[in-house]
Amino acid sequence: MTLRTVVHTVQAQPLSEGAGVTVYRSIGTPRLRHLDPFLLLDHFGSDDPNDYIAGFPDHPHRGFITLTYMLDGRMLHRDSLGNTSELRAGGAQWMRAGSGVIHSEMPQQAEGRMRGFQLWINLPAAQKMSEPAYQEFSAQAIPELASPGHRVRILLGEYAGVRGPIADDVTQVQYLDVALERNARFEHALPAAHTAFIYVFEGEAVAGNVLKPHTLGVLSPGEDVQVTAGVAGTRFILVAGRPLYEPVVQYGPFVMNTREEIEQALRDYRAGTLVRHAPDFSAR
């Protein structure tokens, strides 16, 4: 099997998003605008409520998927589909914006650590105006495999014969949270043609190159990923997905294939018609 190694590293850049939340962005920066099919990766993490308390008030999306993974803390999600739920530590939330969603994500704590990730996954042209959909899973619903020196949580895709709970046949994404003790090694096979990266958020990891915290490593094509922990152990996410090879035209929270489609999204938002699928409460 061909071994994948790190061929490009990106140090995450601190930015202010939402109403003033500090995030560390790696994909979606001048150094790595997109990594097909991934559009953005934000890592948020702080013990200082001033870094997160303002949250993310109502904002729109069209044309892609958001996948949020909470490591610590609590966040309240509300959206134009009628979903209201509290995402807690260890839980994950998958939302296909499709034709259009307006949602908010607001912290439910005034102190303590809040930490997690948000990944934007592009949709193919045929799915960009699809009906929005939503999935959420608690920490208990996400499989976790532990062995000496290893712990792997499976959010999306498959590892060691175990599948994660998130269902997404369109993007074929794999998303693992991996923790390794000192000098332990992790190995996993991926589809050879899939784009893949690791993002280290604790300790140091070695996959050809040494990756320190807040560093994303783009992996070369291949079939096998091998990562070794540094002397203090490490924790990272491993993400892979099938590239789309389609044009990407992005304007903030709208990601389409042409400029004309972006202009239509802006017109729809300004006219209050971005959301095409209202919730049906009659069956509730």
Coordinates of C-alpha atoms in Angstrom, one line a residue:
M1 CA 0.0 0.0 0.0
T2 CA 1.2 3.5 -0.8
L3 CA 1.9 5.5 2.4
R4 CA 0.4 9.0 2.7
T5 CA 2.7 11.6 4.2
V6 CA 2.3 15.3 5.0
V7 CA 3.1 17.3 1.9
H8 CA 1.8 20.8 3.0
T9 CA 1.4 22.3 6.4
V10 CA -0.8 25.2 7.4
Q11 CA -0.6 27.0 10.8
A12 CA -4.1 28.0 11.8
Q13 CA -4.8 31.8 11.9
P14 CA -6.7 33.4 14.7
L15 CA -9.8 35.3 13.4
S16 CA -12.9 36.8 14.8
E17 CA -16.2 35.3 13.5
G18 CA -19.9 35.5 14.4
A19 CA -20.5 38.3 16.9
G20 CA -16.8 38.2 18.0
V21 CA -15.8 34.6 18.6
T22 CA -12.1 33.8 18.3
V23 CA -11.5 30.8 15.9
Y24 CA -8.4 29.3 14.5
R25 CA -8.8 28.8 10.7
S26 CA -6.7 26.6 8.5
I27 CA -8.8 25.7 5.5
G28 CA -10.3 28.9 4.1
T29 CA -7.2 31.1 4.5
P30 CA -4.8 32.6 1.9
R31 CA -2.4 29.7 2.5
L32 CA -5.1 27.1 1.8
R33 CA -8.2 28.6 0.2
H34 CA -10.0 25.2 -0.4
L35 CA -9.0 21.6 -0.1
D36 CA -11.6 19.9 -2.4
P37 CA -14.2 19.0 -1.2
F38 CA -13.5 20.9 2.0
L39 CA -14.1 24.7 2.1
L40 CA -13.3 25.7 5.7
L41 CA -12.0 24.3 9.0
D42 CA -12.4 26.4 12.1
H43 CA -11.0 25.3 15.5
F44 CA -12.4 27.2 18.5
G45 CA -11.1 26.7 22.0
S46 CA -10.7 28.9 25.0
D47 CA -11.2 29.1 28.8
D48 CA -11.9 32.8 28.4
P49 CA -15.6 33.5 27.9
N50 CA -14.7 36.8 26.1
D51 CA -13.4 34.6 23.3
Y52 CA -16.8 32.8 22.8
I53 CA -19.7 34.3 24.7
A54 CA -21.0 36.4 21.8
G55 CA -21.7 33.3 19.8
F56 CA -23.0 33.1 16.3
P57 CA -26.4 34.9 15.9
D58 CA -28.7 34.2 13.0
H59 CA -26.8 33.8 9.7
P60 CA -27.5 32.1 6.3
H61 CA -25.9 29.2 4.4
R62 CA -26.4 27.9 0.9
G63 CA -24.7 25.2 -1.2
F64 CA -22.7 23.1 1.4
I65 CA -22.7 21.1 4.6
T66 CA -21.6 22.2 8.0
L67 CA -20.3 19.5 10.5
T68 CA -19.8 20.8 14.0
Y69 CA -18.0 18.7 16.7
M70 CA -18.0 19.8 20.3
L71 CA -15.0 18.8 22.4
D72 CA -15.9 20.8 25.5
G73 CA -18.8 23.1 26.4
R74 CA -22.4 23.6 25.3
M75 CA -23.9 25.3 22.3
L76 CA -27.6 25.9 21.5
H77 CA -28.5 25.5 17.8
R78 CA -31.7 26.9 16.2
D79 CA -32.5 26.9 12.5
S80 CA -35.1 27.7 9.9
L81 CA -36.0 24.0 9.6
G82 CA -37.5 24.2 13.1
N83 CA -34.6 22.4 14.9
T84 CA -33.7 23.5 18.4
S85 CA -31.1 21.5 20.2
E86 CA -28.2 21.8 22.6
L87 CA -24.9 20.4 21.4
R88 CA -22.8 19.2 24.3
A89 CA -19.3 18.0 24.8
G90 CA -18.5 15.0 22.6
G91 CA -21.5 15.5 20.4
A92 CA -21.7 16.2 16.7
Q93 CA -24.1 18.0 14.4
W94 CA -24.4 17.7 10.6
M95 CA -26.4 20.2 8.6
R96 CA -26.9 20.2 4.9
A97 CA -27.8 23.8 4.0
G98 CA -28.7 22.9 0.4
S99 CA -31.0 25.5 -1.0
G100 CA -30.8 27.6 2.1
V101 CA -30.9 27.6 5.9
I102 CA -30.7 30.4 8.5
H103 CA -29.4 29.3 11.9
S104 CA -27.8 30.4 15.1
E105 CA -25.2 28.8 17.4
M106 CA -25.1 30.4 20.9
P107 CA -23.0 29.3 23.9
Q108 CA -24.9 28.0 26.9
Q109 CA -22.2 28.8 29.5
A110 CA -20.7 32.0 30.9
E111 CA -17.5 30.4 32.1
G112 CA -15.3 27.4 31.6
R113 CA -13.8 25.9 28.4
M114 CA -15.5 25.8 25.1
R115 CA -13.7 23.9 22.4
G116 CA -14.6 22.2 19.1
F117 CA -14.4 22.3 15.3
Q118 CA -16.6 23.3 12.4
L119 CA -15.9 21.9 9.0
W120 CA -17.6 23.1 5.8
I121 CA -18.0 20.4 3.1
N122 CA -18.9 21.3 -0.4
L123 CA -21.9 19.9 -2.2
P124 CA -21.8 18.8 -5.9
A125 CA -23.7 21.0 -8.3
A126 CA -26.6 18.6 -8.5
Q127 CA -27.1 18.8 -4.7
K128 CA -26.5 22.5 -4.1
M129 CA -30.2 23.4 -4.2
S130 CA -31.4 20.2 -2.5
E131 CA -33.7 20.2 0.5
P132 CA -31.9 21.0 3.7
A133 CA -31.4 18.3 6.3
Y134 CA -30.2 18.0 9.9
Q135 CA -28.6 15.3 12.1
E136 CA -27.4 15.5 15.6
F137 CA -25.7 12.9 17.9
S138 CA -24.8 13.0 21.5
A139 CA -21.4 11.8 22.8
Q140 CA -22.9 8.5 23.8
A141 CA -24.1 7.9 20.2
I142 CA -20.6 8.2 18.7
P143 CA -18.6 4.9 18.7
E144 CA -15.3 4.9 20.5
L145 CA -12.7 2.2 20.2
A146 CA -9.9 2.0 22.8
S147 CA -6.8 -0.2 22.8
P148 CA -3.4 0.2 24.5
G149 CA -2.0 3.6 23.6
H150 CA -5.0 4.5 21.3
R151 CA -8.5 5.9 21.4
V152 CA -10.5 6.6 18.2
R153 CA -13.9 8.2 18.0
I154 CA -15.8 7.6 14.7
L155 CA -18.0 10.4 13.7
L156 CA -18.4 9.7 10.0
G157 CA -17.2 6.8 7.9
E158 CA -15.6 3.6 9.1
Y159 CA -12.7 2.5 11.2
A160 CA -11.8 -1.1 12.2
G161 CA -15.2 -2.3 10.9
V162 CA -17.2 0.2 13.0
R163 CA -19.2 3.0 11.3
G164 CA -20.0 6.4 12.7
P165 CA -23.6 7.5 13.2
I166 CA -23.7 10.3 10.7
A167 CA -25.3 9.3 7.4
D168 CA -23.9 11.0 4.3
D169 CA -23.7 9.1 1.0
V170 CA -23.2 12.1 -1.2
T171 CA -19.8 13.4 0.2
Q172 CA -18.3 10.1 1.4
V173 CA -16.4 11.9 4.1
Q174 CA -14.5 10.1 6.9
Y175 CA -14.0 12.0 10.2
L176 CA -12.1 10.4 13.1
D177 CA -11.0 11.9 16.4
V178 CA -7.7 10.1 17.4
A179 CA -5.9 10.3 20.7
L180 CA -2.5 8.6 21.1
E181 CA -0.3 8.1 24.1
R182 CA 3.4 8.8 24.0
N183 CA 5.2 7.2 21.0
A184 CA 2.1 5.2 20.0
R185 CA 1.3 4.8 16.3
F186 CA -2.0 5.0 14.5
E187 CA -2.7 3.4 11.1
H188 CA -5.7 3.6 8.9
A189 CA -6.5 2.8 5.2
L190 CA -8.3 5.4 3.1
P191 CA -9.6 5.4 -0.5
A192 CA -6.6 6.3 -2.6
A193 CA -8.3 9.0 -4.6
H194 CA -9.8 10.9 -1.6
T195 CA -8.4 14.2 -0.3
A196 CA -7.2 13.8 3.3
F197 CA -5.7 15.9 6.1
I198 CA -4.9 15.7 9.8
Y199 CA -5.3 18.6 12.2
V200 CA -3.4 18.4 15.5
F201 CA -4.8 20.2 18.5
E202 CA -3.0 18.5 21.4
G203 CA 0.7 17.4 21.6
E204 CA 2.8 16.7 18.5
A205 CA 2.2 14.1 15.8
V206 CA 4.6 12.8 13.1
A207 CA 3.4 11.8 9.6
G208 CA 6.5 12.3 7.6
N209 CA 6.7 15.9 9.1
V210 CA 6.3 17.0 12.7
L211 CA 2.9 18.7 13.3
K212 CA 2.5 20.9 16.4
P213 CA -0.9 22.1 17.9
H214 CA -3.0 24.3 15.6
T215 CA -1.4 22.8 12.5
L216 CA -3.1 21.2 9.6
G217 CA -1.2 18.7 7.5
V218 CA -2.4 17.9 3.9
L219 CA -1.7 14.3 3.2
S220 CA -0.3 13.0 -0.1
P221 CA -2.3 10.7 -2.3
G222 CA -2.1 7.1 -1.3
E223 CA -3.9 4.4 0.7
D224 CA -2.4 4.1 4.1
V225 CA -2.1 6.8 6.8
Q226 CA 0.4 6.3 9.7
V227 CA 0.8 8.8 12.5
T228 CA 3.1 8.5 15.5
A229 CA 2.7 10.5 18.7
G230 CA 5.4 12.7 20.2
V231 CA 6.8 12.2 23.7
A232 CA 3.8 14.0 25.3
G233 CA 1.2 12.1 23.2
T234 CA -1.2 13.7 20.7
R235 CA -4.7 14.3 19.7
F236 CA -5.9 15.1 16.2
I237 CA -8.7 14.8 13.7
L238 CA -8.3 12.8 10.5
V239 CA -10.6 13.8 7.7
A240 CA -10.9 12.5 4.2
G241 CA -13.4 13.0 1.4
R242 CA -14.0 12.4 -2.3
P243 CA -13.0 15.5 -4.4
L244 CA -15.7 17.1 -6.6
Y245 CA -13.4 18.7 -9.3
E246 CA -16.0 21.4 -9.8
P247 CA -15.8 25.2 -9.8
V248 CA -16.1 26.9 -6.4
V249 CA -17.5 30.4 -6.3
Q250 CA -17.8 31.6 -2.7
Y251 CA -19.2 34.8 -1.1
G252 CA -19.2 34.4 2.6
P253 CA -21.8 31.8 3.6
F254 CA -22.9 31.1 0.1
V255 CA -20.9 28.6 -2.0
M256 CA -22.0 27.8 -5.5
N257 CA -20.5 27.0 -9.0
T258 CA -21.1 30.3 -10.8
R259 CA -21.1 34.0 -10.0
E260 CA -24.7 34.2 -11.2
E261 CA -25.8 31.6 -8.6
I262 CA -24.1 33.7 -5.9
E263 CA -25.9 36.8 -7.1
Q264 CA -29.2 34.9 -7.0
A265 CA -28.4 33.7 -3.4
L266 CA -27.8 37.4 -2.4
R267 CA -31.1 38.5 -4.0
D268 CA -33.0 35.6 -2.3
Y269 CA -31.5 36.5 1.1
R270 CA -32.3 40.2 0.8
A271 CA -35.8 39.4 -0.4
G272 CA -36.4 37.0 2.5
T273 CA -36.8 34.0 0.1
L274 CA -33.5 32.2 0.8
V275 CA -35.3 29.6 2.9
R276 CA -37.4 27.6 0.6
H277 CA -38.4 24.8 2.9
A278 CA -40.3 25.9 6.0
P279 CA -40.8 23.5 9.0
D280 CA -44.0 21.6 9.2
F281 CA -45.2 21.6 12.8
S282 CA -48.5 20.0 12.0
A283 CA -47.2 16.5 12.7
R284 CA -45.6 17.4 16.0

